[in-house]
Coordinates of C-alpha atoms in Angstrom, one line a residue:
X432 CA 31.4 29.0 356.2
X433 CA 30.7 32.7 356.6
X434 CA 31.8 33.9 360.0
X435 CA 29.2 35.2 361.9
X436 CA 31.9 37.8 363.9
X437 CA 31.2 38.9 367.5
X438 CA 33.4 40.2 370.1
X439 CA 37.0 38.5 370.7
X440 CA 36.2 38.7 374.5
X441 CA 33.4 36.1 373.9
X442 CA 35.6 33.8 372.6
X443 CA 38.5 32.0 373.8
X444 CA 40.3 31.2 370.9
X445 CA 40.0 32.6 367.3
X446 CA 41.8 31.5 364.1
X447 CA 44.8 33.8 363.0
X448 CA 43.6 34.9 358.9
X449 CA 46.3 34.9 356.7
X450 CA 47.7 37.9 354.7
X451 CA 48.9 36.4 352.0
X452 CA 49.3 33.0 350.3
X453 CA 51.4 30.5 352.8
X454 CA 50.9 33.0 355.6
X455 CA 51.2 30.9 358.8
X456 CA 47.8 29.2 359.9
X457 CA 48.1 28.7 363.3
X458 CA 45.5 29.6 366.2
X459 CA 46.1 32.8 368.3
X460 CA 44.9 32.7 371.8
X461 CA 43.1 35.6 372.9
X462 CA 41.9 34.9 376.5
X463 CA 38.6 36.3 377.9
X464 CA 37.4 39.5 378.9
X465 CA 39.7 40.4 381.0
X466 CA 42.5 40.5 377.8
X467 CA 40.9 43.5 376.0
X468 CA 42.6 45.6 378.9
X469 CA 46.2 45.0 380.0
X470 CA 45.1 46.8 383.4
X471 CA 42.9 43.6 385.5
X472 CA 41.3 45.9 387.3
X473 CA 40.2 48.5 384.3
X474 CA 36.6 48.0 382.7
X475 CA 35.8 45.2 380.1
X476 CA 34.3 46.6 376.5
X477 CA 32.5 43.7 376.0
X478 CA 30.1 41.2 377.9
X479 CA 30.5 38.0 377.2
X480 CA 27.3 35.7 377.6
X481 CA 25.8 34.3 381.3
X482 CA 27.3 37.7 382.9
X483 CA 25.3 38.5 386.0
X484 CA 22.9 41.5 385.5
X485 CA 25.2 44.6 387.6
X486 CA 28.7 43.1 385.6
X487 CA 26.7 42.8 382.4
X488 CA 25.5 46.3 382.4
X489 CA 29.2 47.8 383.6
X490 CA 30.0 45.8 380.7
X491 CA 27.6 47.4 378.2
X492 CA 28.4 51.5 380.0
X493 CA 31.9 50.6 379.2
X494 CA 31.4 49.5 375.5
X495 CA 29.1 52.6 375.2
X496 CA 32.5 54.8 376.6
X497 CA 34.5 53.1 374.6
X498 CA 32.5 53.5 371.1
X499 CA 31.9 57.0 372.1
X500 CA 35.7 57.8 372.6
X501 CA 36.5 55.8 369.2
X502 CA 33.7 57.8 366.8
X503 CA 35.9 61.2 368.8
X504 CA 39.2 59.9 367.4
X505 CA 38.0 59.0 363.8
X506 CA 35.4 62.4 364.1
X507 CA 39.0 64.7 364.8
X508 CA 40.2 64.9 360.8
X509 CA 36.9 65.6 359.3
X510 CA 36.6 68.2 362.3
X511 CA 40.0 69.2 361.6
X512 CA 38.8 69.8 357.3
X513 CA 35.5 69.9 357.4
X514 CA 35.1 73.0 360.0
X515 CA 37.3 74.9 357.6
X516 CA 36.0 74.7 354.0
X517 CA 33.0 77.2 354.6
X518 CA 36.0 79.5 355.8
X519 CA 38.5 79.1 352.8
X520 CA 37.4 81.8 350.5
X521 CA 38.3 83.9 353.6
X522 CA 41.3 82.6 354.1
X523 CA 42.4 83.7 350.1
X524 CA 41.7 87.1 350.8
X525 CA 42.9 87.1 353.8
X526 CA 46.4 86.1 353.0
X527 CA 46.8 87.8 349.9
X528 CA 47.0 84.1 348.2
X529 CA 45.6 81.9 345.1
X530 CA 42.9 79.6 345.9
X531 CA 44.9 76.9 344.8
X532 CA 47.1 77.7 347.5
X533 CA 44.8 78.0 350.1
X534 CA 43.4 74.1 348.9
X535 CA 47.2 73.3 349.6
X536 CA 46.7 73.6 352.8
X537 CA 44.1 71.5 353.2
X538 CA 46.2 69.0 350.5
X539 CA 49.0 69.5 353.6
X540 CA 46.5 68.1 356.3
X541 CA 45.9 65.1 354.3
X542 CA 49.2 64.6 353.5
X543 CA 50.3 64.5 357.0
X544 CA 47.6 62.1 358.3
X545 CA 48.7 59.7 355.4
X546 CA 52.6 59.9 356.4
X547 CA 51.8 60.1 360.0
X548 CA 49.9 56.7 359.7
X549 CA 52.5 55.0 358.5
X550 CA 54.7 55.5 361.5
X551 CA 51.7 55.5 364.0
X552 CA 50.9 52.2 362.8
X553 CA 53.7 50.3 363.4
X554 CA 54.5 51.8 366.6
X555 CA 51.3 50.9 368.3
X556 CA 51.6 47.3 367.1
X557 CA 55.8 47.3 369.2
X558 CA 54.2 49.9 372.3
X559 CA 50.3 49.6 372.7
X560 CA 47.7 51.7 371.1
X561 CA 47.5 54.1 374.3
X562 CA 50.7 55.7 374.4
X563 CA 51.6 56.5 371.1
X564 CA 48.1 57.7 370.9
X565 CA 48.3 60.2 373.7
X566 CA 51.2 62.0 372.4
X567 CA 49.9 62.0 368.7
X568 CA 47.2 64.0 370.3
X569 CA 49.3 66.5 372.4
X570 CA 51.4 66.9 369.5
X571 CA 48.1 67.7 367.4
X572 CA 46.6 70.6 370.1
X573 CA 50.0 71.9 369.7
X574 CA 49.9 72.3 365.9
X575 CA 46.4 73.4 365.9
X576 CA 47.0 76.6 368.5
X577 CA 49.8 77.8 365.9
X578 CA 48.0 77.2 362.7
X579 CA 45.3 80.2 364.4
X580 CA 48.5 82.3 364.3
X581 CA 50.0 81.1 361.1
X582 CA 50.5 85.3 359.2
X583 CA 51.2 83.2 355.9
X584 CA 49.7 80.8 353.6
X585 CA 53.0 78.6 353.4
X586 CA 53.6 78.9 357.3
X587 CA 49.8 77.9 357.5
X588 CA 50.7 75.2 354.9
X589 CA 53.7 73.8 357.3
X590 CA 51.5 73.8 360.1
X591 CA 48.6 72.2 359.0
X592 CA 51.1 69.3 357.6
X593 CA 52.3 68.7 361.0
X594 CA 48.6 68.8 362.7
X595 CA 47.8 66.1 360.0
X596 CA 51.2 64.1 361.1
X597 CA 49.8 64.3 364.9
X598 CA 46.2 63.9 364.3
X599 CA 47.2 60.6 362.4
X600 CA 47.5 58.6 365.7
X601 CA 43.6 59.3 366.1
X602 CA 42.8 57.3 363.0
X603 CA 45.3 54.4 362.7
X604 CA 44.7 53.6 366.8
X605 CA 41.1 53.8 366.5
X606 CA 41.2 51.1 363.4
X607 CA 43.6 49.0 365.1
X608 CA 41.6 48.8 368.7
X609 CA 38.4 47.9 366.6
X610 CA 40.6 44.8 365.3
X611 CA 41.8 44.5 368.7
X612 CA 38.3 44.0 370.0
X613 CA 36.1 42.5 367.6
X614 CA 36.0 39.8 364.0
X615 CA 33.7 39.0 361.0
X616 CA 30.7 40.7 360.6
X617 CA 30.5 42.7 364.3
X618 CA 33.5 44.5 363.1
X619 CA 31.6 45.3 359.5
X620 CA 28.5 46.5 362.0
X621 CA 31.2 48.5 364.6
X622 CA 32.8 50.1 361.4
X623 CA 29.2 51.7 360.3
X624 CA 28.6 52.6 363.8
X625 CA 31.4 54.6 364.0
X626 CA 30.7 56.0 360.8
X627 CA 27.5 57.0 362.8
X628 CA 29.5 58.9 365.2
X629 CA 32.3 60.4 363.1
X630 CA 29.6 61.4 360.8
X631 CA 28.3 64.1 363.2
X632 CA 31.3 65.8 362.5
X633 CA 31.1 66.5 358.9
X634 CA 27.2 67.2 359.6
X635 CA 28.1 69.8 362.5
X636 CA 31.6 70.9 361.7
X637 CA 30.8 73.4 358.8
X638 CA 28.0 74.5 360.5
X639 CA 30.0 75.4 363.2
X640 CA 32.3 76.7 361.1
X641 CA 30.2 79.2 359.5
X642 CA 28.4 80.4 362.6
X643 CA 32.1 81.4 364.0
X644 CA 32.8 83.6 361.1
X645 CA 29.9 85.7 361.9
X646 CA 31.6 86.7 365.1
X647 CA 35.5 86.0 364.4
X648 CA 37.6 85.6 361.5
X649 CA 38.8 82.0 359.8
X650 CA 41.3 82.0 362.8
X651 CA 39.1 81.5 365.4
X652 CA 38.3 78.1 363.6
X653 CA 41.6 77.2 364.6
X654 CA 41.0 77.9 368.5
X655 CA 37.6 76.2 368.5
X656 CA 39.4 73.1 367.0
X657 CA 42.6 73.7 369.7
X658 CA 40.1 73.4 372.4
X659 CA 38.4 70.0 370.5
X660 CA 41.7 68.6 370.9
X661 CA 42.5 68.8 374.2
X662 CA 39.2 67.9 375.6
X663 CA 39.3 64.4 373.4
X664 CA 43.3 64.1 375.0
X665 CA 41.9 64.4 378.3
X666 CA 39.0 61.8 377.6
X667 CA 41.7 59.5 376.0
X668 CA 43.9 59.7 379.1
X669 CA 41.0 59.0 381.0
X670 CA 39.0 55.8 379.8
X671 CA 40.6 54.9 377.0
X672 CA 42.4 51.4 378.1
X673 CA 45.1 49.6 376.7
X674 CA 43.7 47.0 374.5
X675 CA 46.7 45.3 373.3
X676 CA 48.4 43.0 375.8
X677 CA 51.9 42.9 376.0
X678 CA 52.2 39.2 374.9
X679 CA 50.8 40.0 371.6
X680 CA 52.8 43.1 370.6
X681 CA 56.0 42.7 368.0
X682 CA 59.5 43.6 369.8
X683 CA 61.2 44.2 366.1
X684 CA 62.3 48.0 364.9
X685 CA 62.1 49.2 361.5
X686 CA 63.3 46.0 359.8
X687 CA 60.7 43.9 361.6
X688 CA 57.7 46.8 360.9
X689 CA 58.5 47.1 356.7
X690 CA 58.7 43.3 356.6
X691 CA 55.3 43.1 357.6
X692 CA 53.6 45.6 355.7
X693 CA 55.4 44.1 352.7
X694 CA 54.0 41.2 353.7
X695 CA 50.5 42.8 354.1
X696 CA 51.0 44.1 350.0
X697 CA 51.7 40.8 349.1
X698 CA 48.4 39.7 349.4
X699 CA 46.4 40.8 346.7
X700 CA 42.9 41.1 348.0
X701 CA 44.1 43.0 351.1
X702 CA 45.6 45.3 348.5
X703 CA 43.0 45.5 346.3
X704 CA 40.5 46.5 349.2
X705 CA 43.1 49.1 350.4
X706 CA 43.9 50.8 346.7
X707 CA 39.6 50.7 346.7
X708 CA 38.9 52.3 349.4
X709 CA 41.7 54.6 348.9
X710 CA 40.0 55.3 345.5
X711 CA 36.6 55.8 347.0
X712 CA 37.8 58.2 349.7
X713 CA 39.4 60.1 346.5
X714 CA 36.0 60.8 345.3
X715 CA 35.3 61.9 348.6
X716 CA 37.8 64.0 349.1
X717 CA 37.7 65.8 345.9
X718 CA 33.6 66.9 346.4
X719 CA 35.3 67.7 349.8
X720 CA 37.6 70.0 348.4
X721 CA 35.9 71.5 345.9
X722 CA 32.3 72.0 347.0
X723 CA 33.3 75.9 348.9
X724 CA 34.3 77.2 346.0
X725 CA 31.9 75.1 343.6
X726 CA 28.7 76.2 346.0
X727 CA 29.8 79.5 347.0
X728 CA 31.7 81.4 343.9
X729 CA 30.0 79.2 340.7
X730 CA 26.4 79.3 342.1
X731 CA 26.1 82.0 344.6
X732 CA 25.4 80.3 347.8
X733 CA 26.3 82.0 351.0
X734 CA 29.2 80.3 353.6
X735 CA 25.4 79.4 355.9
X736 CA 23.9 77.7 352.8
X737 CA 27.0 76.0 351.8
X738 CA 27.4 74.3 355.3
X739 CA 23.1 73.4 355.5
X740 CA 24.3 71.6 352.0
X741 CA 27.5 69.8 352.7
X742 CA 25.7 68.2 356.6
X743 CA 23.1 67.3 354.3
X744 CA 24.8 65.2 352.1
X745 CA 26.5 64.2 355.6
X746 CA 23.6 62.8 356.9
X747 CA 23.1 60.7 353.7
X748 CA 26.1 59.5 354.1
X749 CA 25.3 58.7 357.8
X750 CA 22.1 56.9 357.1
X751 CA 23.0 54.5 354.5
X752 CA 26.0 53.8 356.8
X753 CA 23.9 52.6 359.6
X754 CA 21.5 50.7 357.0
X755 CA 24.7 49.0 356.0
X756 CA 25.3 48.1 359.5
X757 CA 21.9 47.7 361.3
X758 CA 20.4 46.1 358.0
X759 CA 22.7 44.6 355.4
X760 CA 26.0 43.5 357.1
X761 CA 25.3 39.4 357.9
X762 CA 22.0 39.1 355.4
X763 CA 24.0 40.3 352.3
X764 CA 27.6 39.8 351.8
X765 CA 29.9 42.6 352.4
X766 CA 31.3 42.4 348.9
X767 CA 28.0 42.6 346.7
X768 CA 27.1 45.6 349.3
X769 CA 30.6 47.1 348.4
X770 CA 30.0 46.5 344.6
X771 CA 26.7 48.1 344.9
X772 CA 27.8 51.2 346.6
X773 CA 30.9 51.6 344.3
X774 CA 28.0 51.2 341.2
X775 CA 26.2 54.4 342.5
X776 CA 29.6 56.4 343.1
X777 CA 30.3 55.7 339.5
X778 CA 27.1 56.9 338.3
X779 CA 26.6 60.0 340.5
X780 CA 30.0 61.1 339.3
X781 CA 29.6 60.5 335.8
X782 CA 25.8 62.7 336.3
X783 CA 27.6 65.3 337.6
X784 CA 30.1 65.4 334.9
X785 CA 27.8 65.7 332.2
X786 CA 25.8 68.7 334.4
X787 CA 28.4 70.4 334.8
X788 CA 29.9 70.3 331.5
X789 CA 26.8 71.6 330.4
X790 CA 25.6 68.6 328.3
X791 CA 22.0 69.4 330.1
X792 CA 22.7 72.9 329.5
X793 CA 22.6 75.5 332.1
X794 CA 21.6 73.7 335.4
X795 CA 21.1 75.1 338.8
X796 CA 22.4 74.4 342.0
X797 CA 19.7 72.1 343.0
X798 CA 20.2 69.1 340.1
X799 CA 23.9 69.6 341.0
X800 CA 23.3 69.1 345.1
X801 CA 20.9 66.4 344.6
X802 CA 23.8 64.5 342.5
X803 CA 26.4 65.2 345.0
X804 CA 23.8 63.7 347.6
X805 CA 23.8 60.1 346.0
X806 CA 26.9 60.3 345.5
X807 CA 27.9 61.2 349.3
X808 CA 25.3 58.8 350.5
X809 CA 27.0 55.9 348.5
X810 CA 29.8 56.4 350.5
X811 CA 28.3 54.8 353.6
X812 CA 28.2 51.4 351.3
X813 CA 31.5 51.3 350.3
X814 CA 33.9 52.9 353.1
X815 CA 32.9 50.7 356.0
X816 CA 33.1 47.8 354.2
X817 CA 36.3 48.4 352.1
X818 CA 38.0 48.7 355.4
X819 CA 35.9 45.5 357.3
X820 CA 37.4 43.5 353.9
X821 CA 40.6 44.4 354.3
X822 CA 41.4 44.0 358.3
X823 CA 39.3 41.0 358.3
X824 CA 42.7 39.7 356.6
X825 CA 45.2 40.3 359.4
X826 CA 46.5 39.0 362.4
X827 CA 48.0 40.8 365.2
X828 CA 49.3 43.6 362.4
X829 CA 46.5 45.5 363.0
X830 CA 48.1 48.7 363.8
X831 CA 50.7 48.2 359.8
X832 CA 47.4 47.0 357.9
X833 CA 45.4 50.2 359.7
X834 CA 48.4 52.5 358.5
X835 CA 48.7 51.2 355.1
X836 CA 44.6 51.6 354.5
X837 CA 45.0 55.0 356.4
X838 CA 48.0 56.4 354.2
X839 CA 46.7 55.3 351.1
X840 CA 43.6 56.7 351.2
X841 CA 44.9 60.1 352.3
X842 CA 47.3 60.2 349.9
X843 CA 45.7 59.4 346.9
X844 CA 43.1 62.0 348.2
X845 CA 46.5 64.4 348.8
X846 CA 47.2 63.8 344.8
X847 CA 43.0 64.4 343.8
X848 CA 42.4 67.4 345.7
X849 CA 44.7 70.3 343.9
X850 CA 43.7 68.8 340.6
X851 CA 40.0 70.0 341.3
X852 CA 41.3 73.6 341.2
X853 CA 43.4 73.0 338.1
X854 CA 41.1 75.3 335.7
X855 CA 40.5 78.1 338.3
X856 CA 37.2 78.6 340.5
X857 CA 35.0 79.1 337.5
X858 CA 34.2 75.8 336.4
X859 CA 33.0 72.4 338.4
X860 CA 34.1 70.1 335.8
X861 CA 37.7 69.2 337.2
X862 CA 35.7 68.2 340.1
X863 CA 33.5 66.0 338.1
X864 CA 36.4 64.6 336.0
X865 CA 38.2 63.6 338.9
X866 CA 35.3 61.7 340.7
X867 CA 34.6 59.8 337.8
X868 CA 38.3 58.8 337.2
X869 CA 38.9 57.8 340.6
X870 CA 35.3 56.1 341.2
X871 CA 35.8 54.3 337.7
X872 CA 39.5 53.0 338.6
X873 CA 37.8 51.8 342.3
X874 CA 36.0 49.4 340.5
X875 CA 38.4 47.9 338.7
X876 CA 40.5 47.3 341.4
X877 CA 37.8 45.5 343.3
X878 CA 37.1 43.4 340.4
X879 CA 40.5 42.6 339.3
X880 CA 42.5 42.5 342.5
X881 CA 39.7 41.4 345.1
X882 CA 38.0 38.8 342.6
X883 CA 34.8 38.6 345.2
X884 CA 33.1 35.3 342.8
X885 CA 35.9 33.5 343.1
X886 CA 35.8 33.4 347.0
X887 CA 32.5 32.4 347.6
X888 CA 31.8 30.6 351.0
X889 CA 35.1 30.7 351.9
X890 CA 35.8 33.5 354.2
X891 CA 33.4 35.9 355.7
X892 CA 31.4 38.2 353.6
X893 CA 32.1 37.0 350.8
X894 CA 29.8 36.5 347.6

């Protein structure tokens, strides 16, 4: 039967999933309320049923906190990318250097935040999610304040590598708490919430971006993003509890860490949801890189116009997250949801290939936004519940199977982004060509490795 999901602190005991085929079946005990927070005395995130009315609403405040402080963490890299692309152009001039060497540096970020996560991971499934969070995020205001004084493109290239290493801990930790906290479908619906959340970012982030070049130069992004940082530290050290308990951390090293993500890639449907997704954020990614120079040097737009454009198509991706969440997830399985949204990526990107390749002939901006805003909007189908599949398949590795969704979606997005520059900033088809590739192989991995038909009624979500 279909699991319903719900919180873990409402129930006492909740059957371990396996990752893989002989994986051990036995029951992991996850206490009450009081185990989402190794500290007794610290505030509960979730209120279990027949709470009095005071302790149940302390119970909901702290959940509230506790969403609010997760959407932060996953909002940091798209702050970190997204408040930067209206400024890129600036940046070429600026440093004397190609624009394919200026996207390197936003190739660098990514490239970081995938590496980072696979070292974040582990670590916060041997020492707790809280400290290896905390100094991922010190590290990460550290990186930030020197990238505003980087005088090259390559030293801005090194430093925006290790602010993507830092800023890792933010993702992987925020993953692996959800997992921590909650199963089944409310994990699917706390997944499109805090694409609700982290969504503002990309909505607000080149807006803000492009209002600080009216009075500064690209480097006072940099500080804006510096002082980000430390206020979310600072809210981390504050409320953000421990939510794994000693008693269900692993005490291996190295050994003990690649044993289980090994084990995590054995399973085929966990990989085939992660190599998905990772697919899906390529698309992403590549409109994400691309769209400055596409918006601003091919059709004209201005940095301002460019930004009202890009939080559109953020806001579309917002809303069809939060129908996912608030509508779909537990009246339509997750994986025909999934297959739907990774339907429309396919044929937004194939739309905008043949605009831009001028098989309409000479199209404006407007055809080629409105394309870009189904495809962005699809997004909020697939991403949430690539990454609900995929965890909903783990034990007490959340903090590995967080790190290996993490790192391969930022890396194959690391390997799509220069190729959208590859024939200069005159043409949008690279862009195009790449989307369709990567949404086209995203669907064959969920058909061939996930195989949703031939797990009907047998775990939840699926068809």
């Amino acid at each position: 039967m279909p699991d319903s999901g719900g919180s873990r602190a409402q129930r006492a005991h909740i059957p371990a999933t396996g990752i893989g085929a002989g994986a051990d079946d036995r029951t992991i005990p996850h206490g009450d309320a009081g185990a989402l927070s190794v500290d007794p005395a610290a505030p509960q995130v979730t209120a279990p049923a027949g709470l009095p009315g005071p302790a149940a609403k302390t119970a909901r405040r702290t959940g509230l906190l506790v969403t609010m402080v997760l959407g932060g963490l996953t909002a940091l890299p798209p702050l970190s990318m997204d408040m930067y692309l209206p400024a890129l152009p600036a940046v070429t001039d600026s440093l004397r250097a190609p624009a394919a060497t200026v996207q390197l540096t936003l190739t660098a970020c990514l490239a970081g935040m995938a590496l980072g996560q696979l070292v974040v991971g582990p670590m916060s499934d041997r020492w707790g999610r809280r400290r290896p969070l905390l100094l991922g995020m010190v590290v990460y205001v550290i990186a930030t304040a020197i990238c505003a004084l980087a005088p090259t493109a390559e030293l801005l290239i090194g430093f925006r590598l290790l602010q993507g290493l830092a800023g890792a801990a933010g993702i992987v930790i925020a993953r692996a708490v959800v997992r921590d906290l909650y199963d089944g479908v409310e994990m699917a619906r706390f997944f499109s919430t805090l694409m609700l959340i982290s969504g503002v970012a990309p909505v607000i982030a080149p807006v803000i971006g492009g209002q600080v070049l009216r009075i500064t130069d690209w480097r006072g992004i940099f500080v804006v993003l510096t002082a980000v940082g430390v206020v979310l530290t600072l809210v981390v050290w504050k409320w953000l509890h421990e939510t794994l308990p000693p008693a269900d951390r692993h005490t291996g090293g190295v050994a003990d860490a690649l044993r289980t993500m090994r084990g995590l890639l054995a399973d085929r449907v966990f990989t085939g949801y992660m190599v998905a997704g990772g697919l899906a954020f390529a698309v992403l990614f590549a409109y994400i890189a691309a769209s400055p120079f596409v918006v601003q040097e091919i059709y004209g737009a201005s940095p301002q116009t460019f930004s009202l454009l890009f939080g559109l198509n953020s806001i579309g991706l917002i809303t069809v997250g939060q129908i996912n969440g608030k509508l779909l997830v537990g009246r339509i399985s997750l994986d025909r949801v999934l297959g739907v949204g990774l339907a429309v990526i396919v044929l937004a990107a194939v739309a905008l290939l043949l605009m831009t390749a001028g098989v309409f002939g000479e199209v404006g901006l407007v055809p080629v936004a409105a394309g870009l805003f189904v495809l962005m909007s699809a997004m909020g189908l697939a991403m949430p519940n690539t990454n609900a599949q995929a965890l909903m398949r783990t034990k007490h590795a959340a903090g590995s199977a967080s790190a290996l969704l993490g790192t391969s979606s930022f890396l194959i997005g690391a390997v799509a982004s220069p190729l959208v520059g590859i024939a200069g900033e005159d043409t949008a088809v690279p862009m195009a060509v790449v989307q369709v590739v990567c949404a086209v192989a995203a669907v064959a991995c969920f058909l061939l490795l996930c195989r949703p038909w031939q797990r009907a009624g047998r775990e939840a979500g699926g068809l």
